[in-house]
Tab-separated table of C-alpha atoms and ligand atoms in Angstrom:
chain	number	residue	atom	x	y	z
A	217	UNK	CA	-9.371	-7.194	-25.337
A	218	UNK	CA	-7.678	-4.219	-25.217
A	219	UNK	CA	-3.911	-4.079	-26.539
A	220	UNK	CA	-1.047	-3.235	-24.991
A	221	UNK	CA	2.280	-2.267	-26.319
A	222	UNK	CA	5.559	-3.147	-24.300
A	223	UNK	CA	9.342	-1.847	-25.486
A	224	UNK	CA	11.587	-3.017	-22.545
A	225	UNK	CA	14.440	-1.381	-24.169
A	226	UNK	CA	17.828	-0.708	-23.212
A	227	UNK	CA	19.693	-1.566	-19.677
A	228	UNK	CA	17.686	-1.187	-16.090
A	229	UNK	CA	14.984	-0.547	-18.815
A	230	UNK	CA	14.453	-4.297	-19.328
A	231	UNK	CA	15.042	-4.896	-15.587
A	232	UNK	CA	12.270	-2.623	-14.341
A	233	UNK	CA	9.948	-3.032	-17.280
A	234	UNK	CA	10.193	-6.788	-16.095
A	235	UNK	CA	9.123	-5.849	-12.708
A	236	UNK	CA	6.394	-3.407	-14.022
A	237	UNK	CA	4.889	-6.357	-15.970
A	238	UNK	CA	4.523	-8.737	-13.213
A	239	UNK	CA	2.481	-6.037	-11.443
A	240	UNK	CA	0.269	-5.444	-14.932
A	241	UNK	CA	-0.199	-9.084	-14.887
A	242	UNK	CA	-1.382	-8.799	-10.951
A	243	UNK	CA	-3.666	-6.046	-11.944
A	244	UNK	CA	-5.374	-7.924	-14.928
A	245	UNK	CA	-6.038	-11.155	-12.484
A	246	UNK	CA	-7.228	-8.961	-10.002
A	247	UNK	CA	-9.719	-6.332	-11.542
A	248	UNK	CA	-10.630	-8.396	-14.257
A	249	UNK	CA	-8.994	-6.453	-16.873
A	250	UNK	CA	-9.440	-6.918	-20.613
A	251	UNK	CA	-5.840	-6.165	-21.382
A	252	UNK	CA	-3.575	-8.273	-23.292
A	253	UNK	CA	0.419	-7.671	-23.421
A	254	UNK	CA	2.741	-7.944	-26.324
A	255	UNK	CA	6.572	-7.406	-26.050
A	256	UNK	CA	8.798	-5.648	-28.557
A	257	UNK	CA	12.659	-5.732	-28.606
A	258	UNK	CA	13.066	-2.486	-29.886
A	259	UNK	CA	16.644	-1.065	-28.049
A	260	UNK	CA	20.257	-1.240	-28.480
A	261	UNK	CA	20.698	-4.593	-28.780
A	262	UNK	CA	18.867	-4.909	-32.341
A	263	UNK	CA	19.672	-1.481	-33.512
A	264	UNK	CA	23.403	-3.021	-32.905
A	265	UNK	CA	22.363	-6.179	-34.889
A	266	UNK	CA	20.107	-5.271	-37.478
A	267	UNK	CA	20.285	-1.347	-37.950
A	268	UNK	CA	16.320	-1.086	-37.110
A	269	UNK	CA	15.542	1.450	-34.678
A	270	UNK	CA	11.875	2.119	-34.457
A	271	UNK	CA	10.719	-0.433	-37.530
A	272	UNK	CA	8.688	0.971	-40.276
A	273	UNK	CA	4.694	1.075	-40.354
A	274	UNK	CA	5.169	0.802	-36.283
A	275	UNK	CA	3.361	4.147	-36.046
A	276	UNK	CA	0.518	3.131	-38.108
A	277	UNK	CA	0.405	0.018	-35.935
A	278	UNK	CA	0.203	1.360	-32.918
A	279	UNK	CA	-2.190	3.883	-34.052
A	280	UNK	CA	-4.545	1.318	-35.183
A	281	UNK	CA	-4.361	-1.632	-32.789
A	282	UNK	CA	-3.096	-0.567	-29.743
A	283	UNK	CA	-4.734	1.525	-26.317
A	284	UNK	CA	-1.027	1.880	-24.834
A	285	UNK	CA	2.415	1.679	-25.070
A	286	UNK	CA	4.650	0.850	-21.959
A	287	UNK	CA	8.202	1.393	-22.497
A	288	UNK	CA	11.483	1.088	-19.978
A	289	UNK	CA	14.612	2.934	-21.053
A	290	UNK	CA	16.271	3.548	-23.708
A	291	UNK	CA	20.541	4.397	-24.088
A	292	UNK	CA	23.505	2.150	-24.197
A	293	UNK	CA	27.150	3.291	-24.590
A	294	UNK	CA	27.315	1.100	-27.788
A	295	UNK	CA	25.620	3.726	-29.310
A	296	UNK	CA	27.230	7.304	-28.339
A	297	UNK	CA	24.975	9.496	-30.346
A	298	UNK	CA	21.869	7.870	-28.688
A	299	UNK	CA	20.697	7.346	-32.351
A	300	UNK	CA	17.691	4.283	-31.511
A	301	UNK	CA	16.719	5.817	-28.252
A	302	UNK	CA	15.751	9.603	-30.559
A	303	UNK	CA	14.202	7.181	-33.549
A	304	UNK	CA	12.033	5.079	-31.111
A	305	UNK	CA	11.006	7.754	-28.275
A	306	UNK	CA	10.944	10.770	-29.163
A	307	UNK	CA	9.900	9.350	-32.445
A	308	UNK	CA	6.769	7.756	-31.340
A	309	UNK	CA	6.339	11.341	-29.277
A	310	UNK	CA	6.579	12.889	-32.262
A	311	UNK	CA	4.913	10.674	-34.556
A	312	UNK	CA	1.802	9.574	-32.376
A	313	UNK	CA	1.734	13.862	-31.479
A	314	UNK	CA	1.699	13.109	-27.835
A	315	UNK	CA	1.856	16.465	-26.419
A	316	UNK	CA	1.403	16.210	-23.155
A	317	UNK	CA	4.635	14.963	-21.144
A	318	UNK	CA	2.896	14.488	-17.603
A	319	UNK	CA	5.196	14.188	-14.569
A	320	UNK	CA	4.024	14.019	-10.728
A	321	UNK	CA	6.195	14.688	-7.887
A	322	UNK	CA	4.844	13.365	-4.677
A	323	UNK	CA	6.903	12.919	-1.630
A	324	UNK	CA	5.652	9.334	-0.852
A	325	UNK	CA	7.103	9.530	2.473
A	326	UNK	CA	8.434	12.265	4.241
A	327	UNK	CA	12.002	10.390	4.700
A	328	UNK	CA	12.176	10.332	1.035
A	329	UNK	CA	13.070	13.847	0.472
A	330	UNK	CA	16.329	15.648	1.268
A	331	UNK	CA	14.874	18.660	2.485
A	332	UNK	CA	15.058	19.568	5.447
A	333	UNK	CA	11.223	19.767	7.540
A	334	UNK	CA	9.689	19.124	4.217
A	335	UNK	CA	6.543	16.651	4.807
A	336	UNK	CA	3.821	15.189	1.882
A	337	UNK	CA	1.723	18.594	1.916
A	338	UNK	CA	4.858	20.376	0.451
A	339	UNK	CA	5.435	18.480	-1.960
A	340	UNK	CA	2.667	17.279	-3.986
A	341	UNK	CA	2.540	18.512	-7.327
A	342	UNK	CA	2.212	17.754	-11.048
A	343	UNK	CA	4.338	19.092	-14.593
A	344	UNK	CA	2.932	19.523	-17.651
A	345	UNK	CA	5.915	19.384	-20.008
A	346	UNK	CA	5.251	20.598	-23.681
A	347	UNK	CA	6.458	17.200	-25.552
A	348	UNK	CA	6.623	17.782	-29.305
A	349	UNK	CA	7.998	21.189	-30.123
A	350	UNK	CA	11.125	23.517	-28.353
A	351	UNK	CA	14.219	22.782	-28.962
A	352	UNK	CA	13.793	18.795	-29.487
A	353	UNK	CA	12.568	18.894	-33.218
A	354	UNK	CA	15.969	19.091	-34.283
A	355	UNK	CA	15.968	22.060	-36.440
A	356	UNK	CA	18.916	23.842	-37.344
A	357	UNK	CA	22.025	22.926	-38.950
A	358	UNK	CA	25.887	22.957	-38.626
A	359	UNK	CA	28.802	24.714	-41.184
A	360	UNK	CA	32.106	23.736	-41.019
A	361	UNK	CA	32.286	20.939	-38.907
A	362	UNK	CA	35.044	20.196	-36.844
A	363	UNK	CA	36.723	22.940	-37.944
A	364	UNK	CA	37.618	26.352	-36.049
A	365	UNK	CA	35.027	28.325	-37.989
A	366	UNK	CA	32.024	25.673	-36.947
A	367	UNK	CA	29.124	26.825	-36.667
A	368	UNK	CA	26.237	25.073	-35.262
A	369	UNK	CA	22.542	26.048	-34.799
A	370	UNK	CA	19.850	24.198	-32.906
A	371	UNK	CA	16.867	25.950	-33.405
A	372	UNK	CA	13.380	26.334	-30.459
A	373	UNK	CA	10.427	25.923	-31.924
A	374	UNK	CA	7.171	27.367	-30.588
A	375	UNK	CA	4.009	27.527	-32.098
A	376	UNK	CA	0.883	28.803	-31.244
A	377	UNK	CA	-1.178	25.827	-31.280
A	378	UNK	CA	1.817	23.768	-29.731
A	379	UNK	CA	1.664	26.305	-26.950
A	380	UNK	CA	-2.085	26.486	-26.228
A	381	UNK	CA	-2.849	23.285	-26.271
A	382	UNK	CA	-0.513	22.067	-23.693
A	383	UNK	CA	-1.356	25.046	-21.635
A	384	UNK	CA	-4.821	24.456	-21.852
A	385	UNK	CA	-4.045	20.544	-20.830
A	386	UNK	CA	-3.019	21.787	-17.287
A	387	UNK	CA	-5.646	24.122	-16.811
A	388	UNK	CA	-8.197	21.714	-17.051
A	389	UNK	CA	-6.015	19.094	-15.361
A	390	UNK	CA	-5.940	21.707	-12.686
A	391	UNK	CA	-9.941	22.306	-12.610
A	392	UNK	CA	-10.467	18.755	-12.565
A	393	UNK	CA	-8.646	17.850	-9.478
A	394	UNK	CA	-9.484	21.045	-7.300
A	395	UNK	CA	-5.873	22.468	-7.823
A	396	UNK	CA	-6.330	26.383	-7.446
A	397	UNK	CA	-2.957	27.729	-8.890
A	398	UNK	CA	-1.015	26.944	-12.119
A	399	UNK	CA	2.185	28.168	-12.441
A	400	UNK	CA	4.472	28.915	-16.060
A	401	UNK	CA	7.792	28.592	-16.235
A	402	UNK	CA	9.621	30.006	-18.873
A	403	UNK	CA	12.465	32.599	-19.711
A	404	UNK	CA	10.858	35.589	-21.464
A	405	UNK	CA	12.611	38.098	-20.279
A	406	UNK	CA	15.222	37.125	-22.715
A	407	UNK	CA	13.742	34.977	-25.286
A	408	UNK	CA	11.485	37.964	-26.611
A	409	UNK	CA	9.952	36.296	-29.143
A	410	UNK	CA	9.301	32.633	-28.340
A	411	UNK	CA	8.935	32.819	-24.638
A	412	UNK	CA	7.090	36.246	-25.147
A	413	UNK	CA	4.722	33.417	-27.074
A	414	UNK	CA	4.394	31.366	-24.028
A	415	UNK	CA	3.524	34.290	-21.891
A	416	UNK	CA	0.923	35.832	-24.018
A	417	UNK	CA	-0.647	32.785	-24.462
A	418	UNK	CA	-0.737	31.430	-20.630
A	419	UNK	CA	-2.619	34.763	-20.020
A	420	UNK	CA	-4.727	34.344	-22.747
A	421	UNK	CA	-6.076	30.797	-21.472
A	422	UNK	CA	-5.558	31.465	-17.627
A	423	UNK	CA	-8.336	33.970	-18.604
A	424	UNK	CA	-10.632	31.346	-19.355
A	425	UNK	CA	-10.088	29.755	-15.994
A	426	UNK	CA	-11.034	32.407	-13.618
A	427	UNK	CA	-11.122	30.370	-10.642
A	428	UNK	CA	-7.809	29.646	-10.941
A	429	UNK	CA	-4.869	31.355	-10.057
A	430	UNK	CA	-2.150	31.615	-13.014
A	431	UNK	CA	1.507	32.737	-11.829
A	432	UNK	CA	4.132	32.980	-14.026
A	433	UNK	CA	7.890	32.821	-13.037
A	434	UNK	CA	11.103	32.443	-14.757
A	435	UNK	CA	12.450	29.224	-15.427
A	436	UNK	CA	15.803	30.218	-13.526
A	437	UNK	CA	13.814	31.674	-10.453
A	438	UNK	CA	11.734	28.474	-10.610
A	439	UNK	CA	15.293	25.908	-10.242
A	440	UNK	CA	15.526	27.855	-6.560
A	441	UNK	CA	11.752	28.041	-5.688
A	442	UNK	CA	11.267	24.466	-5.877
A	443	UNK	CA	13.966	23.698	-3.505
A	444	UNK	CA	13.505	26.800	-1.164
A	445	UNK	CA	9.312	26.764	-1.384
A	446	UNK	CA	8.429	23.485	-3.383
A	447	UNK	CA	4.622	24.493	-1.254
A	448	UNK	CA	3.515	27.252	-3.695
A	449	UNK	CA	3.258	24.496	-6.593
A	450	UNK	CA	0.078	22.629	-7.819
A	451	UNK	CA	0.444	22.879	-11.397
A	452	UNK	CA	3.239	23.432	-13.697
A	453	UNK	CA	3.189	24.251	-17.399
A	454	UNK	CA	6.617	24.506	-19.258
A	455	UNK	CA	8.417	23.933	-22.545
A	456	UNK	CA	10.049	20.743	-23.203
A	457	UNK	CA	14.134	21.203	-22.774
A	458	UNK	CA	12.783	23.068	-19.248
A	459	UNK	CA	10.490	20.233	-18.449
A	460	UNK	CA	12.936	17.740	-19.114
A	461	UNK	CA	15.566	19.172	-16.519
A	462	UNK	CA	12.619	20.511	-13.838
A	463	UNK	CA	11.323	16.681	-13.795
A	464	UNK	CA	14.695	15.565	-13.212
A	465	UNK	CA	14.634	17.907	-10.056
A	466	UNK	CA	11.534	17.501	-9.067
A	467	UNK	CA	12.160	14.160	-8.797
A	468	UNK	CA	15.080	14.190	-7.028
A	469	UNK	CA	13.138	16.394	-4.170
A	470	UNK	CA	10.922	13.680	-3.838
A	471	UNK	CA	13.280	10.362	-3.413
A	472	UNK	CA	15.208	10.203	-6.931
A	473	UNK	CA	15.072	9.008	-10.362
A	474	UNK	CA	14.044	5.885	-8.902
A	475	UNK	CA	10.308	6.383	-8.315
A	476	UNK	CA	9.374	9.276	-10.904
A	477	UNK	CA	6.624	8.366	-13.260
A	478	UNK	CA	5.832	9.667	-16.754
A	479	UNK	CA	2.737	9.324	-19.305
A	480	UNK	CA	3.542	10.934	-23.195
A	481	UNK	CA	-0.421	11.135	-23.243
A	482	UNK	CA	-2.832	12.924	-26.668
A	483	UNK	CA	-5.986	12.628	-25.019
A	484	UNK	CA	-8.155	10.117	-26.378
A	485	UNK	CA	-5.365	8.125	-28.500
A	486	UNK	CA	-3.066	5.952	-27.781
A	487	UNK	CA	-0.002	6.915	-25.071
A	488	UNK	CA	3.037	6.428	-24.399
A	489	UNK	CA	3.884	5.760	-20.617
A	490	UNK	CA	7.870	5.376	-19.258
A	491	UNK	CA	9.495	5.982	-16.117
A	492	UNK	CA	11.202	9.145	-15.631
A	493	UNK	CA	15.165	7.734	-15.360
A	494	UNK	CA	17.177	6.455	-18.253
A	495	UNK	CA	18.881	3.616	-18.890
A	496	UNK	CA	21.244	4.083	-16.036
A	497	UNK	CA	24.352	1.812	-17.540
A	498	UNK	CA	26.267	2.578	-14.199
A	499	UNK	CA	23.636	-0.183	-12.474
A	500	UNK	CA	22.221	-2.040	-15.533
A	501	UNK	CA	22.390	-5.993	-14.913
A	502	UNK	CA	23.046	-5.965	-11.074
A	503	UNK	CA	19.365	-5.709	-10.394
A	504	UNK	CA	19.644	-2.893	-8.456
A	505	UNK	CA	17.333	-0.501	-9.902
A	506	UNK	CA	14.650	0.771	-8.056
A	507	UNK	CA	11.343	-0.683	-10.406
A	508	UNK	CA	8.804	2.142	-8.558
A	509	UNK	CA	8.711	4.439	-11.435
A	510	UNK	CA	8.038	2.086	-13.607
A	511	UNK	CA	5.346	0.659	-11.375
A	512	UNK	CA	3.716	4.016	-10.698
A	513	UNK	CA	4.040	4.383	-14.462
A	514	UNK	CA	2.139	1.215	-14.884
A	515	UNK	CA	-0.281	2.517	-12.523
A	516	UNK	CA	-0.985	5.464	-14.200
A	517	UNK	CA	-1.311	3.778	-17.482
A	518	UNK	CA	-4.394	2.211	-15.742
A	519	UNK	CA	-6.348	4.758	-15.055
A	520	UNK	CA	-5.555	5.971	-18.405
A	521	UNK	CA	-7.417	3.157	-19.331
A	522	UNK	CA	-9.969	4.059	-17.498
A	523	UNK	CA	-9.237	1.763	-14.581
A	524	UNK	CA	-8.601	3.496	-11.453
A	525	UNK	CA	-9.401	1.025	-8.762
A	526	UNK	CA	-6.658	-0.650	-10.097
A	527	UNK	CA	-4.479	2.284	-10.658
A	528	UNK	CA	-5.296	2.819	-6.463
A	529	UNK	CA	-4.410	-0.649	-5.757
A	530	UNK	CA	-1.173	-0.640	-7.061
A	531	UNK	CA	-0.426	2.783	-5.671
A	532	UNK	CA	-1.432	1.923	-2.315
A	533	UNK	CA	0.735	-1.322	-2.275
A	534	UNK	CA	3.838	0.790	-3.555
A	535	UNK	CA	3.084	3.367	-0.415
A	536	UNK	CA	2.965	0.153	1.568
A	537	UNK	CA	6.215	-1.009	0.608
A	538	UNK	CA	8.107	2.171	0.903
A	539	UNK	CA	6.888	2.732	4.673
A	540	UNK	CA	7.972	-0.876	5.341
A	541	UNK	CA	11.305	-0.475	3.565
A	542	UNK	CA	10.970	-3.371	1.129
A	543	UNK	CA	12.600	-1.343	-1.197
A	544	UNK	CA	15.623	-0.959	-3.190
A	545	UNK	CA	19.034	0.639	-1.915
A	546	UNK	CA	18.845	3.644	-3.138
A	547	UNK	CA	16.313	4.545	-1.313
A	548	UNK	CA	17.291	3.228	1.946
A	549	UNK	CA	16.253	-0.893	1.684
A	550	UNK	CA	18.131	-3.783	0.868
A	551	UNK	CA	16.036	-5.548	-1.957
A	552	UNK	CA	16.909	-5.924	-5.448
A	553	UNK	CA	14.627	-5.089	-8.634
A	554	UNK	CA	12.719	-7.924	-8.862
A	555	UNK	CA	12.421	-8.658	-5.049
A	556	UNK	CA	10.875	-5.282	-4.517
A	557	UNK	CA	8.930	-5.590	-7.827
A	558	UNK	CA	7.156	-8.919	-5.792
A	559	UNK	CA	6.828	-6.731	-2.414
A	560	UNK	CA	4.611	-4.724	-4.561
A	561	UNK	CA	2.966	-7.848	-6.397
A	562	UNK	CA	2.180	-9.466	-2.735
A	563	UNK	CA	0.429	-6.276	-1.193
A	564	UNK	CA	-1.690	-6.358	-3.973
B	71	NAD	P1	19.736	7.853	-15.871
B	71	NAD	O1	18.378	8.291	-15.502
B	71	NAD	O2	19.848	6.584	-16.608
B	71	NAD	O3	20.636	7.762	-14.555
B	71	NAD	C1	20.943	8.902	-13.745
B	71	NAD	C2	21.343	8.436	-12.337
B	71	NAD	O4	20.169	7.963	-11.645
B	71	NAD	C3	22.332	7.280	-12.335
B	71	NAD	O5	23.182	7.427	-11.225
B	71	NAD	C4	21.455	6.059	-12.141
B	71	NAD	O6	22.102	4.981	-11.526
B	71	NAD	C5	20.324	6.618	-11.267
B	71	NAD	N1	19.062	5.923	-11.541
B	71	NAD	C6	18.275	6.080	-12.629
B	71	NAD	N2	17.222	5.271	-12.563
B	71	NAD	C7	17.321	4.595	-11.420
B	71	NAD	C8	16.537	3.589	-10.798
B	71	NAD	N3	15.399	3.135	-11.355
B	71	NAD	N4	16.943	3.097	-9.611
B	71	NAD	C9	18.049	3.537	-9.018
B	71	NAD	N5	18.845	4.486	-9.568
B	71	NAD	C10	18.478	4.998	-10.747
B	71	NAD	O7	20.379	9.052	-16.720
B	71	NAD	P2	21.802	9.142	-17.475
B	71	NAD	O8	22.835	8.345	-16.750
B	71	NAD	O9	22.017	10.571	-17.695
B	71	NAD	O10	21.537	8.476	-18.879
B	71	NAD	C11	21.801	7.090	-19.189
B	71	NAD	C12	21.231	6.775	-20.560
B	71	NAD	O11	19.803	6.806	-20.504
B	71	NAD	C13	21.628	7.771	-21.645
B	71	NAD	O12	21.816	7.054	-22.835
B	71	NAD	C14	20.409	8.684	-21.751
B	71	NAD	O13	20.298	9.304	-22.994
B	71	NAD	C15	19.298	7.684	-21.517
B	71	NAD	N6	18.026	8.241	-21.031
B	71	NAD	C16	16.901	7.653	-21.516
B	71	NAD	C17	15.668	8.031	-21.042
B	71	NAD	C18	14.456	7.356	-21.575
B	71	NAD	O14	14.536	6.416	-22.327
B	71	NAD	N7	13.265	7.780	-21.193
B	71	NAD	C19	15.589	9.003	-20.040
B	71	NAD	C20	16.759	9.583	-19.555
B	71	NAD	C21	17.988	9.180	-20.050
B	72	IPM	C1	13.376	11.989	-20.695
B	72	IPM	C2	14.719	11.768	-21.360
B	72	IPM	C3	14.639	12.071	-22.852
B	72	IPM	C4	14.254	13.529	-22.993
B	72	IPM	C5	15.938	11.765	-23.630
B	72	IPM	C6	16.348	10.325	-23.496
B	72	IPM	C7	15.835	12.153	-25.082
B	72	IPM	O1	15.700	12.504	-20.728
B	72	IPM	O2	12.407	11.337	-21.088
B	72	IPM	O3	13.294	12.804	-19.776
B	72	IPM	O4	15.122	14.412	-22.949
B	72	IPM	O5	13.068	13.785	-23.154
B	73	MN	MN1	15.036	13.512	-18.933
């Protein structure tokens, strides 16, 4: 029996993480799986109550008991600086050095997208967001606070190994699934010596993929591109402040926060799989979040696990769904979370 981790978390985290688990569940029965589920109430709520975050010696546990972690969302308004939710994920991002922050969009049906004559082919691509350096290792500092003379610095940091290794992640991502083009995106025409870093380095390791095209653009260049020729993209390779905004959009080209999966992923150890959105307090507790992402999360936490057919099967029954509408409102249906989470459940 394999272990499996899951941290609902915080508002339509719990709500879709619910939904998510009933598919799991379907998944085990069906395929057979050797998978066992355990639940942790790590979120706002006990942060609130007992002051514990991520608890101590949960690193060392995960590390040596578990194959995956599944977690919802994390972010309540109780908690304005967010405190818990940087502890527990970008903690375990940190601490379990999951490097690779990997993000499909994938128009799932052509309706879904709010571009105009945009159909699947166009939009089918994957990001490979750099997940434990840039600008989210809080370094830096502040002088004189809340004064006139403040001064704050929040420091990027890049490093070479950082770099390569997440650049090498989606070239062979890329040679493995017959993609012929990855694409950089960073800003080194003005950040001369950290970008400059990035660009070196992609054409250091593009070299070792000759039979694949490497293309770098700038990160502001890329915001327009994906909207104006979303097409040219296969692959994409990017720090982690720029991955965190381009997933955002790329998600919205492809139906919304809603359905946009995630895997925090070290090859070979244990992961850390969420859907794409946040906690989303504006909806929390009227079961009206859309529980896709976090379905297609839990599907590609399977074949992490080295179970694809069941990864397919739960794909295919989310496809299903969508082109029979049994889905939520915001994209177009009339279900709630848990409703569409069984629409799922039954096509399976
Ligand atoms: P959000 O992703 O929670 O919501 C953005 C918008 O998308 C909202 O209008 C929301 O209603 C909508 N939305 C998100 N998920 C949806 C779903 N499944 N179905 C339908 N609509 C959905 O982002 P936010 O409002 O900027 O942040 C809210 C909180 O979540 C903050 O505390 C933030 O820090 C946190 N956050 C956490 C994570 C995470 O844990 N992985 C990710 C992003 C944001
Ligand atoms: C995400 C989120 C997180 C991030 C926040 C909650 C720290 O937006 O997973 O995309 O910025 O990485
Ligand atoms: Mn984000």
């Amino acid at each position: 029996m394999r272990k499996i981790a899951i941290i609902p978390g915080d508002g339509i985290g719990i709500e879709v993480t619910r939904a998510a688990l009933r598919v799991l569940e379907c998944a085990k029965a069906k395929f057979d799986l050797s998978l066992t589920f355990t639940e942790f109430d790590w979120g706002a709520e006990k942060y609130l109550r007992e002051g514990v975050s991520l608890p101590a010696g949960a690193v060392e546990m995960f590390e040596q008991e578990y194959a995956a972690i599944f977690t919802g969302a994390f972010g309540d308004p109780r908690v304005p600086d967010n405190r818990h939710a940087a502890d527990i994920l970008l903690g375990l991002r940190f601490k379990l050095d999951l490097y690779i922050n990997l993000r499909p969009v994938v128009l799932l049906a052509d309706r879904l997208t709010p571009l105009k004559n945009r159909t699947r082919t166009d939009l089918d691509f994957v990001i490979f967001r750099e997940n434990t350096e840039g600008l989210y290792v809080n370094a830096g500092g502040v002088l004189k606070r809340g004064t006139p003379q403040e001064v704050a610095i929040q420091e990027e940091i890049n490093t070479r190994h950082g770099v390569e290794r997440i650049i090498v992640a989606a070239f062979e991502y890329a040679r493995q699934h017959g993609r012929q083009r990855v694409t950089l995106a960073d800003k080194s025409n003005l950040l001369t010596y950290g970008h400059d870093l990035w660009r070196r380095t992609f054409r250091e390791v593009a070299s070792r993929f000759p039979e694949i095209e490497a293309n770098a653009q700038y990160i502001d260049a890329m915001a327009m591109l994906m909207i104006t020729n979303p097409e040219q993209y296969q692959v994409i390779v990017t720090n982690n402040l720029f991955g965190d905004i381009l997933t955002d959009l790329g998600a919205g080209l492809v139906g919304g926060l809603g359905l946009a999966a995630s895997g925090n992923i070290h090859p070979g150890k244990v992961s850390l799989f969420e859907p794409v959105h946040g906690s989303a307090p504006n909806i929390a507790g009227k079961d009206m979040a859309n529980p896709i992402g976090a379905i297609l999360t839990a599907a590609m936490m399977l074949e992490y696990l080295g179970h694809p057919e069941a990864a397919q099967a739960v794909e295919s029954a989310v496809s299903a769904c969508i082109a029979a509408n049994q889905v939520t409102s915001d994209i177009g249906g009339t279900l709630g979370t848990q409703a569409a989470g069984e629409a799922v459940v039954a096509r399976m």
